[in-house]
Short mmCIF file of C-alpha atoms and ligand atoms in Angstrom, two decimals:
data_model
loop_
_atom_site.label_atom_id
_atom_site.label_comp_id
_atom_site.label_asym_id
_atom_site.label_seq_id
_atom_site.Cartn_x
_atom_site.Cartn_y
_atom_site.Cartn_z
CA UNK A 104 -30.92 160.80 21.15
CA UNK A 105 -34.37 161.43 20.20
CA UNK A 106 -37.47 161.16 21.89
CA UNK A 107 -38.89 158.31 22.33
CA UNK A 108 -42.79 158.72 20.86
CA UNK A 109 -44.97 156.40 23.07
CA UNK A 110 -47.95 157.63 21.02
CA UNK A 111 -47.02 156.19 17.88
CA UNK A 112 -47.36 152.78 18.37
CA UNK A 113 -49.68 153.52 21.79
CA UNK A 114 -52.04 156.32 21.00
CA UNK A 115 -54.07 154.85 24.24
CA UNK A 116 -51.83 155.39 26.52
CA UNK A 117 -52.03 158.20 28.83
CA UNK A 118 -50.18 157.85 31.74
CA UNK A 119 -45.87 157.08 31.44
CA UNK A 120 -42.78 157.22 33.35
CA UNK A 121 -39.52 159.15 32.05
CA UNK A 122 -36.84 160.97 32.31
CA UNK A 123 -35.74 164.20 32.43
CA UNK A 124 -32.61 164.77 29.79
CA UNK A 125 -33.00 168.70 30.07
CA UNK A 126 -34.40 171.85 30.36
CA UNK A 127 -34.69 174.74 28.70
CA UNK A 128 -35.37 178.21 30.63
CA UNK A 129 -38.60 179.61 28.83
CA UNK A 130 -39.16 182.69 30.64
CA UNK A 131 -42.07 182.36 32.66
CA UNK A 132 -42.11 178.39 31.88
CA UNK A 133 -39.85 175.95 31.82
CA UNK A 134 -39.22 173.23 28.79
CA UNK A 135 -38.58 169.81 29.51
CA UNK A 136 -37.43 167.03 27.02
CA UNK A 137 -37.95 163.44 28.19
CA UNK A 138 -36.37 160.31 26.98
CA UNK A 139 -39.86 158.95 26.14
CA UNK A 140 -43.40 160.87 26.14
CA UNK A 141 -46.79 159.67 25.54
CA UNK A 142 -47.73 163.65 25.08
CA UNK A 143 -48.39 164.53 21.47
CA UNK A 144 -46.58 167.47 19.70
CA UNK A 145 -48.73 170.02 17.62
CA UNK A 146 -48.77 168.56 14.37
CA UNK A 147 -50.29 167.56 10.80
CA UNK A 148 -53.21 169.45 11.90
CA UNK A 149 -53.71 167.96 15.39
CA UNK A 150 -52.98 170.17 18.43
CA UNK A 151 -50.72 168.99 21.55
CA UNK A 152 -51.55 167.05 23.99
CA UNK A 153 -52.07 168.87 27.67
CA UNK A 154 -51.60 167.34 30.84
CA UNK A 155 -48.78 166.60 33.94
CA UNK A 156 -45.93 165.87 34.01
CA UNK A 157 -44.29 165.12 37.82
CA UNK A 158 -47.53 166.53 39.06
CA UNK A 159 -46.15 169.94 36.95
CA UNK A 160 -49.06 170.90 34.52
CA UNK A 161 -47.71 170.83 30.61
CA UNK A 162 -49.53 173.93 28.99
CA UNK A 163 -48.35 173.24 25.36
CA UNK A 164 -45.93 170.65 23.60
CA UNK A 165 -43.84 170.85 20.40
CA UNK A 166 -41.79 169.30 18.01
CA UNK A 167 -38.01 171.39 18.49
CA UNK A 168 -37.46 171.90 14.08
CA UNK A 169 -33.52 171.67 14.55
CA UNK A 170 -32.95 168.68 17.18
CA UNK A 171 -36.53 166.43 16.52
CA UNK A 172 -37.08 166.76 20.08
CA UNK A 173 -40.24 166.94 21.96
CA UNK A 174 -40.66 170.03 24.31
CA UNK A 175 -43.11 169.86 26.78
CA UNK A 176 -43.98 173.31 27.88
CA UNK A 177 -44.33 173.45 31.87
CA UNK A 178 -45.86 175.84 33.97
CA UNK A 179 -42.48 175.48 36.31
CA UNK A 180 -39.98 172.83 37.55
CA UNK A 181 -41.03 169.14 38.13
CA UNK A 182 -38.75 168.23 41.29
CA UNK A 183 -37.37 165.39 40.34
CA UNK A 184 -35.28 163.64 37.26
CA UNK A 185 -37.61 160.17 37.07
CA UNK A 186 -41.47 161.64 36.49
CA UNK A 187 -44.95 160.38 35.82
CA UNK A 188 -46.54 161.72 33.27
CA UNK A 189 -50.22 162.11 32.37
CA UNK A 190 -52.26 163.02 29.12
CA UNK A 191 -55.66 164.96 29.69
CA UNK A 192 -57.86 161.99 28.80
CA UNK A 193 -60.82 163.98 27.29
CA UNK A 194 -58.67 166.38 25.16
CA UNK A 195 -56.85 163.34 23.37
CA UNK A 196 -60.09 161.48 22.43
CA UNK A 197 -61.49 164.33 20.87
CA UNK A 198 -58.16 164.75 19.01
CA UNK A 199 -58.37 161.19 18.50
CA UNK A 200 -61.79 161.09 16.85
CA UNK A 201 -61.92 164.29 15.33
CA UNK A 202 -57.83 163.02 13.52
CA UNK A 203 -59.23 159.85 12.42
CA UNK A 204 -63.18 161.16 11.52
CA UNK A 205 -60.51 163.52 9.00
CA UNK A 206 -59.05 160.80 7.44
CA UNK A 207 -62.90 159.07 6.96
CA UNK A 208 -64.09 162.12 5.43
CA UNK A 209 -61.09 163.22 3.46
CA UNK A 210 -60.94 159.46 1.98
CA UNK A 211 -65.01 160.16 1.19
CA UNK A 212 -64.40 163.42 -0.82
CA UNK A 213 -61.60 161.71 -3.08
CA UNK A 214 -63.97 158.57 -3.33
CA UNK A 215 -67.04 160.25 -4.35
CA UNK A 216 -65.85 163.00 -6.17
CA UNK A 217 -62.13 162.93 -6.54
CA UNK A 218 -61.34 166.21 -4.31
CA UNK A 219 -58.14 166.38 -2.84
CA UNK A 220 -57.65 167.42 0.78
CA UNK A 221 -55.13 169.94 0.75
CA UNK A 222 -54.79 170.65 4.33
CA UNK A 223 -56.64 170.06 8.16
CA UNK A 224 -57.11 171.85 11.24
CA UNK A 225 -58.34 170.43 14.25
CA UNK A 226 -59.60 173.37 16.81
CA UNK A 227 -61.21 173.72 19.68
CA UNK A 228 -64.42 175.16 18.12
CA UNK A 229 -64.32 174.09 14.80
CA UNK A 230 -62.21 171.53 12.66
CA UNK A 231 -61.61 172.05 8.65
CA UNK A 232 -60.65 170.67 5.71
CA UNK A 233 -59.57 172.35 2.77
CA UNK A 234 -60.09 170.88 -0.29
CA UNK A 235 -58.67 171.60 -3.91
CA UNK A 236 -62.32 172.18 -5.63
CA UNK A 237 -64.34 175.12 -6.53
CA UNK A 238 -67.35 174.22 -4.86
CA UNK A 239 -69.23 171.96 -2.81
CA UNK A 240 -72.86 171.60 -2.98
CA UNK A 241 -75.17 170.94 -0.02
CA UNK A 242 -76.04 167.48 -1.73
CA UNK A 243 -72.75 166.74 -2.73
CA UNK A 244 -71.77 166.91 0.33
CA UNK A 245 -74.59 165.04 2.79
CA UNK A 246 -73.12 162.16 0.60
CA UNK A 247 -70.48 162.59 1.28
CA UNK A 248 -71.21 162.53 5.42
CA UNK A 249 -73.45 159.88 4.70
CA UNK A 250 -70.47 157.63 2.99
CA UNK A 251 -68.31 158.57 5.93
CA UNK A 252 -70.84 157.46 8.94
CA UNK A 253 -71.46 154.02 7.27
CA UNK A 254 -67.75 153.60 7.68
CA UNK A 255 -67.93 154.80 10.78
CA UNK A 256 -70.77 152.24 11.40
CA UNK A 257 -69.05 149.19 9.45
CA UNK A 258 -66.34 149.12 12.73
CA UNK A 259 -63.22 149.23 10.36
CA UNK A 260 -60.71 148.46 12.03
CA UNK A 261 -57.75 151.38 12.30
CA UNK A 262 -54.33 150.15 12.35
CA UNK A 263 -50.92 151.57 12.17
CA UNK A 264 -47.92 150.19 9.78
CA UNK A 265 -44.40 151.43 9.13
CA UNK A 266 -44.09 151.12 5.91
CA UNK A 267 -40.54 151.58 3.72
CA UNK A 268 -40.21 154.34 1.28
CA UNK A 269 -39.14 151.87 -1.80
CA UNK A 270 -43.05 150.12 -1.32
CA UNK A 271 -44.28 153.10 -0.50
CA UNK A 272 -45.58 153.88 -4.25
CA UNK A 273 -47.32 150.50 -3.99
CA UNK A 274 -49.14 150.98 -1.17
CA UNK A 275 -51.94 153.45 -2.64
CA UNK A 276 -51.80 155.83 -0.20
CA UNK A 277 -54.50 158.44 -0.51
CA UNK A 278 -51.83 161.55 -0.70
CA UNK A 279 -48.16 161.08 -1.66
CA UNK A 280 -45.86 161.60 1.14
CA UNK A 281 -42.61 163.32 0.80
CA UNK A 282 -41.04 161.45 3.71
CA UNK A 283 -38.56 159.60 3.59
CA UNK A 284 -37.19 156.01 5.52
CA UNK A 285 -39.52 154.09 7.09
CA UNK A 286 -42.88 155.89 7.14
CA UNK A 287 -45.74 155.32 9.60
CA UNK A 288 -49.10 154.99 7.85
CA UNK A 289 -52.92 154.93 8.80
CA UNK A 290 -54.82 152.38 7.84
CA UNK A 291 -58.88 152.22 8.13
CA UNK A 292 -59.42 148.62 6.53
CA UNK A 293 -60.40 148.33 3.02
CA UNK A 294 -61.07 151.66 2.69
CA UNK A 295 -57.71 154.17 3.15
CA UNK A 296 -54.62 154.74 3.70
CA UNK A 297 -52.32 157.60 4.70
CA UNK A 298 -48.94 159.22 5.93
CA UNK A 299 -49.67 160.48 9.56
CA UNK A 300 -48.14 160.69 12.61
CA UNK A 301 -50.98 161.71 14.49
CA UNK A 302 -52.99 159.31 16.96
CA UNK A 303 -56.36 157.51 15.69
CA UNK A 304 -59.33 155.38 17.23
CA UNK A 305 -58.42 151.61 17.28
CA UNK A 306 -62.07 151.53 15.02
CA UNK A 307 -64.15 153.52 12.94
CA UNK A 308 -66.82 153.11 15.61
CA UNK A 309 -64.99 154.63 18.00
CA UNK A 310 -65.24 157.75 15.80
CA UNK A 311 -68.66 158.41 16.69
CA UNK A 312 -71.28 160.13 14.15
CA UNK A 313 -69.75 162.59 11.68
CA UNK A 314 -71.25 165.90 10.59
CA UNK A 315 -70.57 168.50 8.40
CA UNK A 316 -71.75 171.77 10.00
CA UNK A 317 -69.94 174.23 7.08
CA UNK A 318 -68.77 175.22 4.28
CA UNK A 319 -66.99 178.44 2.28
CA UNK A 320 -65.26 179.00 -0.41
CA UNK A 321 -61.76 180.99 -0.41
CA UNK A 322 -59.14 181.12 -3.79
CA UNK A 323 -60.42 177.87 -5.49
CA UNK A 324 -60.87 176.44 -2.24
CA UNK A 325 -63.51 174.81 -0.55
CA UNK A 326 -63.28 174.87 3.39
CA UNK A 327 -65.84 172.28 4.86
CA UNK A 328 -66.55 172.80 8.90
CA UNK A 329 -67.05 169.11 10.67
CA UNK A 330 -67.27 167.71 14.19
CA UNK A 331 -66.97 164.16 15.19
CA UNK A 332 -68.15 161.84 18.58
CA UNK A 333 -69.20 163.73 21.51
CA UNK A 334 -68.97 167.15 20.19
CA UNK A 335 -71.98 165.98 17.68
CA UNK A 336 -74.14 165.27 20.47
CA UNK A 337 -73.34 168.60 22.07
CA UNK A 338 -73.92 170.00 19.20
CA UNK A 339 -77.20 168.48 18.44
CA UNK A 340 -77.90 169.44 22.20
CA UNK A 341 -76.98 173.51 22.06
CA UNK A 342 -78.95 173.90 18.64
CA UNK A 343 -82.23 171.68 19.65
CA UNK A 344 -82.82 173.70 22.50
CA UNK A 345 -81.99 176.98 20.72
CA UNK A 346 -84.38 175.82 17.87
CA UNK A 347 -86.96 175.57 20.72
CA UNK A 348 -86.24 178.87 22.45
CA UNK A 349 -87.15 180.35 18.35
CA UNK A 350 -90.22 178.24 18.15
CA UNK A 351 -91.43 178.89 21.61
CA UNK A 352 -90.87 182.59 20.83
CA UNK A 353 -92.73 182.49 17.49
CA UNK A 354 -95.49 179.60 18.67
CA UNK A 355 -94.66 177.22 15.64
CA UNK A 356 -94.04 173.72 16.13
CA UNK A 357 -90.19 173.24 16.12
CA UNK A 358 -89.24 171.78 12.30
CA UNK A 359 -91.90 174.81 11.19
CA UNK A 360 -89.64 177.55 12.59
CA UNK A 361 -88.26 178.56 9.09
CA UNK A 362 -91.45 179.43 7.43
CA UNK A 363 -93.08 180.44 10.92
CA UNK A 364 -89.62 183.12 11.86
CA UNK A 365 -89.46 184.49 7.85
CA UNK A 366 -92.89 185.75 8.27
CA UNK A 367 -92.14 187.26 11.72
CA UNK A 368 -89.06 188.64 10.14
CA UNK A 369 -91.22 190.18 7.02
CA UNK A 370 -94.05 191.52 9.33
CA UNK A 371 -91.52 193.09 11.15
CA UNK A 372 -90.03 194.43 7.77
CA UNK A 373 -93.41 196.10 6.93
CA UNK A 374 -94.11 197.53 10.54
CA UNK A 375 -90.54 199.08 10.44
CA UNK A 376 -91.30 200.79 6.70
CA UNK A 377 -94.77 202.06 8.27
CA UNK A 378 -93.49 203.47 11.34
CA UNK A 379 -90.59 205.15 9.31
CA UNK A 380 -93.63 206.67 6.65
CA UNK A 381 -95.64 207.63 9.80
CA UNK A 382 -93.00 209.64 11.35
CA UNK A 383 -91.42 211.05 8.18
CA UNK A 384 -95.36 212.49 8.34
CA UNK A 385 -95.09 213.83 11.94
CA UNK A 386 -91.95 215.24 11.46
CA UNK A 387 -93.60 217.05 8.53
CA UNK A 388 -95.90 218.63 10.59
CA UNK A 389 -93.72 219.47 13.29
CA UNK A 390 -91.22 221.25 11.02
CA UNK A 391 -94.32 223.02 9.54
CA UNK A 392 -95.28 224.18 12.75
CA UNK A 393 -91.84 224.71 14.04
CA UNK A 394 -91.31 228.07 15.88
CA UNK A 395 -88.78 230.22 13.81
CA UNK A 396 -87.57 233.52 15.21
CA UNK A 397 -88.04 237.23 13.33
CA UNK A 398 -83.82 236.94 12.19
CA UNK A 399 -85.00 233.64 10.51
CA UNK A 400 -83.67 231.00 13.42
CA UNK A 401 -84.98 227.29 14.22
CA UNK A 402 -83.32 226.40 17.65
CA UNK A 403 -83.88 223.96 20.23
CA UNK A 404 -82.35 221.58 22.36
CA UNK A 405 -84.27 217.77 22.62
CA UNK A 406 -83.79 214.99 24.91
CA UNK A 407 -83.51 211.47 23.47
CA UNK A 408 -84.72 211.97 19.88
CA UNK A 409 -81.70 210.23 18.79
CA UNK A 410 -79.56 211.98 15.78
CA UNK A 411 -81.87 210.22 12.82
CA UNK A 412 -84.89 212.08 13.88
CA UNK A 413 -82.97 215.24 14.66
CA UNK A 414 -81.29 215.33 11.14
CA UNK A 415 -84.51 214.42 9.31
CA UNK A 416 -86.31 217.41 11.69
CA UNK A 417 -83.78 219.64 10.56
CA UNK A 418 -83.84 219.34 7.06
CA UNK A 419 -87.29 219.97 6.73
CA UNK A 420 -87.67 223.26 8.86
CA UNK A 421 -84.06 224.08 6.42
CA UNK A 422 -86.91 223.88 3.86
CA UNK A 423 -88.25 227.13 4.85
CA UNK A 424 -86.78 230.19 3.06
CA UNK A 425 -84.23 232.33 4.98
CA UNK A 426 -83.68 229.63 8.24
CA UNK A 427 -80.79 228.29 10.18
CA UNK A 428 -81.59 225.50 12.01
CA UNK A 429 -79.69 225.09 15.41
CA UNK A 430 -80.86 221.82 17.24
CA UNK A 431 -78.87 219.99 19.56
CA UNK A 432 -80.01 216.24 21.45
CA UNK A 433 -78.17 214.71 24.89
CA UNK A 434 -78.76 211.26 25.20
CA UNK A 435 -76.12 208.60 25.59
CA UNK A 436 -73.99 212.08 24.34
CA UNK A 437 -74.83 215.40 22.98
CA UNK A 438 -75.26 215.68 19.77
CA UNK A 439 -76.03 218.91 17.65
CA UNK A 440 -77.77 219.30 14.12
CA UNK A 441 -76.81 222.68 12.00
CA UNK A 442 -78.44 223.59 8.72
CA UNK A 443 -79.82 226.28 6.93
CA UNK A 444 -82.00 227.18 3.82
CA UNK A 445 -80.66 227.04 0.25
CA UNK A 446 -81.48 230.63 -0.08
CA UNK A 447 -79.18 231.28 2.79
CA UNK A 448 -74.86 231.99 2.49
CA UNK A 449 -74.23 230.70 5.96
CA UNK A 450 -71.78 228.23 6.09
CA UNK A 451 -72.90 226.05 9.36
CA UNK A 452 -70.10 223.36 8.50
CA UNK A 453 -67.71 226.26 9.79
CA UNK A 454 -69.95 227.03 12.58
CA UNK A 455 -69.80 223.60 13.14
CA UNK A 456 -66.14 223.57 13.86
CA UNK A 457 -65.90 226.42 16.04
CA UNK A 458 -68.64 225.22 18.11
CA UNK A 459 -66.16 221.60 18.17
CA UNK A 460 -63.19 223.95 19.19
CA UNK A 461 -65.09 225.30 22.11
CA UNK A 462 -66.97 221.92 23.20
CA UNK A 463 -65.06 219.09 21.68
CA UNK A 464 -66.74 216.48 20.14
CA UNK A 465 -66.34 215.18 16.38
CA UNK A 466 -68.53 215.63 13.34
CA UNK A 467 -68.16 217.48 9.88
CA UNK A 468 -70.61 218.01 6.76
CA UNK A 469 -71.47 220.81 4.27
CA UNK A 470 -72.22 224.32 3.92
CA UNK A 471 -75.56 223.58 4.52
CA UNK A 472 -75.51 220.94 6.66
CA UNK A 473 -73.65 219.53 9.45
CA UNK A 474 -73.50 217.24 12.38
CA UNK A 475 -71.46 216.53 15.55
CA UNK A 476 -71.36 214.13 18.55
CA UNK A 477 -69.91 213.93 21.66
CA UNK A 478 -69.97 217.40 22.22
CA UNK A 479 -68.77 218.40 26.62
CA UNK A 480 -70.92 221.43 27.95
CA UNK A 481 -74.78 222.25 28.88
CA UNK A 482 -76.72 221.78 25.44
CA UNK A 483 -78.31 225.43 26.18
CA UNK A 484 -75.12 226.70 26.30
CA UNK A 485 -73.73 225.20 23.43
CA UNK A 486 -76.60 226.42 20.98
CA UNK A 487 -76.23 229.96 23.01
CA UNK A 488 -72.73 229.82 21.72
CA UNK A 489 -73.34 228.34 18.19
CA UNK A 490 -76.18 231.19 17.49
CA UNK A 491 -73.92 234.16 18.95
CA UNK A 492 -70.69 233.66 16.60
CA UNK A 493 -73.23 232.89 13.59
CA UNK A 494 -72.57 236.95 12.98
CA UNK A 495 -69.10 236.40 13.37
CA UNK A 496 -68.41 234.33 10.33
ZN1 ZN B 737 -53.54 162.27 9.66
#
């Protein structure tokens, strides 16, 4: 004997009494089948229903593949065989408007433009629907959402029908089903019809405002992003207020933020290329004026220069005939910077790795240049060490 599915024919219903046929022995959790449930199984897209279930909380439910049975997933034992169950009320009307708001839009994209939907998703953050098109555009599809919340707004009613597989071809359902028997359909007056199993809104109002707040394309797909009902208005909430934070930081008024944040954004551009040009300059000068030793070395230990300006430093004192450039920098870790003029045989990638062998640390590069973070040891020490086995090599 199956379970009983209260939601088919009752997708309001949320509280029930059942029970128990069995139990399975989960691990940490314990699966209970009913006789009847008003809990919904993952699937067609829609997740499961949470919940209780003899005061017990139900964590997940599914569908068992072999036996048809429902499995509600509990967190441990209820006590007793005859239990009271209850559906998390918020969870199933978002399932319920976001399952339904699909079948609006879906019915939308094959209306207006004759895209298929080739598969949902209903999740906690986001809910999709791939179609079987190329591309969307922007336009296409804000007709698309408009076409959808006038439906929403015309209070179809939703009703569900069993209908039998031999009429089934007659009933212009919006996607052939492969079931088989008597099949339970979806029906949004006047407007579509579908093969689901999943529980809908009694009316399109109930639905709430649609929007579409994505799209991407993947393999001759088009994904489109929506949210239905209450998860609109938060929606609308979270980004008006962060719209406001951006125009409050820029001092535009709030539907001038676009124009008013790309100029921030290309001022900021500029100041960033002039700074970099003004100390590519300094850095000139202080490589000019950097102090090189008789036996031709550059070597010094900094303090939060950060590795750009220490590699861009040490190039350009390299620049001088006959140098080796030894610099090291501890900030957040220590970092060193080898080099040496072109004139010069040195190889500092191999000094380099013997310093890594004695410090640790990772890094690599060329003959004439190299570079290592992470280093373990007294920066004073470790260009003592790096200059003394220079002879060495
Ligand atoms: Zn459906």
């Amino acid at each position: 004997m199956q379970t009983e599915r209260l939601y088919y024919n009752e997708p309001y219903l949320l509280e029930f009494d059942a029970e128990v046929r069995g139990t399975l022995d989960l691990g940490a959790r314990v699966g209970v089948l009913l006789d009847r449930t008003a809990f919904y199984p993952t699937s067609g897209g829609q997740p499961h229903d949470v919940g209780t279930l003899g005061g017990v909380a139900v964590v997940d439910c599914y569908e068992d593949e072999q036996s048809g049975d429902i499995v509600h997933v509990l967190e441990g034992k209820p006590g007793t065989t005859r239990v009271r169950g209850q559906v998390d009320a918020d969870r199933r009307k978002d399932h319920m408007q976001h399952h339904s708001g699909q079948h609006v839009l879906s019915r939308a994209f094959v209306e207006l433009y004759g895209w298929p939907t080739l598969s949902f998703h209903l999740g906690v953050e986001t809910c999709t629907i791939d179609l079987g098109v190329d591309s969307a555009s922007r336009d296409q599809l804000d007709r698309v959402e408009d076409l959808a919340n006038r439906i929403v707004q015309e209070n179809r009613s939703v009703s569900i029908r069993y209908l039998n597989e031999d009429s089934i071809a007659e009933a212009g359902l919006r996607k052939a089903t492969e079931r088989t028997g008597e099949i339970r359909v979806i029906d949004v007056s006047g407007y579509d019809r579908s093969a689901c199993g999943g529980t809908h809104v009694r009316n399109t109002h109930e639905i709430g405002p649609i929007q579409i707040t994505g799209v991407s394309r993947a393999k001759k797909q088009t994904r489109v992003e929506f949210i239905c009902g209450n998860r609109v208005l938060r929606h609308a909430r979270a980004t008006h207020r962060a719209l406001e934070t951006i125009s409050q930081t820029v001092s535009s008024r709030l539907l001038d933020t676009p124009s008013a944040v790309a100029s921030v954004w290309q001022e900021f551009q500029q100041t960033k290329k002039r700074i970099e040009d003004l100390e590519s300059h300094l850095l000139d000068h202080e490589a000019a004026a950097f102090p090189v030793d008789d036996a031709g070395y550059a070597v010094a230990a900094f303090k939060d220069r950060g590795i750009e300006t220490l590699k861009m430093l040490a190039a350009r004192i390299a620049k001088r005939p006959g140098t080796v450039v030894l610099l090291a920098d501890q900030s957040d870790q220590l970092r060193v910077v080898f080099a040496r003029a072109a004139d010069s045989a040195l190889d500092v990638s191999a000094l380099l790795k013997k310093t890594i062998e004695k410090f640790g640390g990772r890094g690599g590069g060329r003959p004439d240049f190299a570079q290592a973070g992470g280093l373990n040891g007294d920066v004073d020490a470790v260009l003592k060490f790096a200059k003394q086995i220079v002879h060495g090599l």
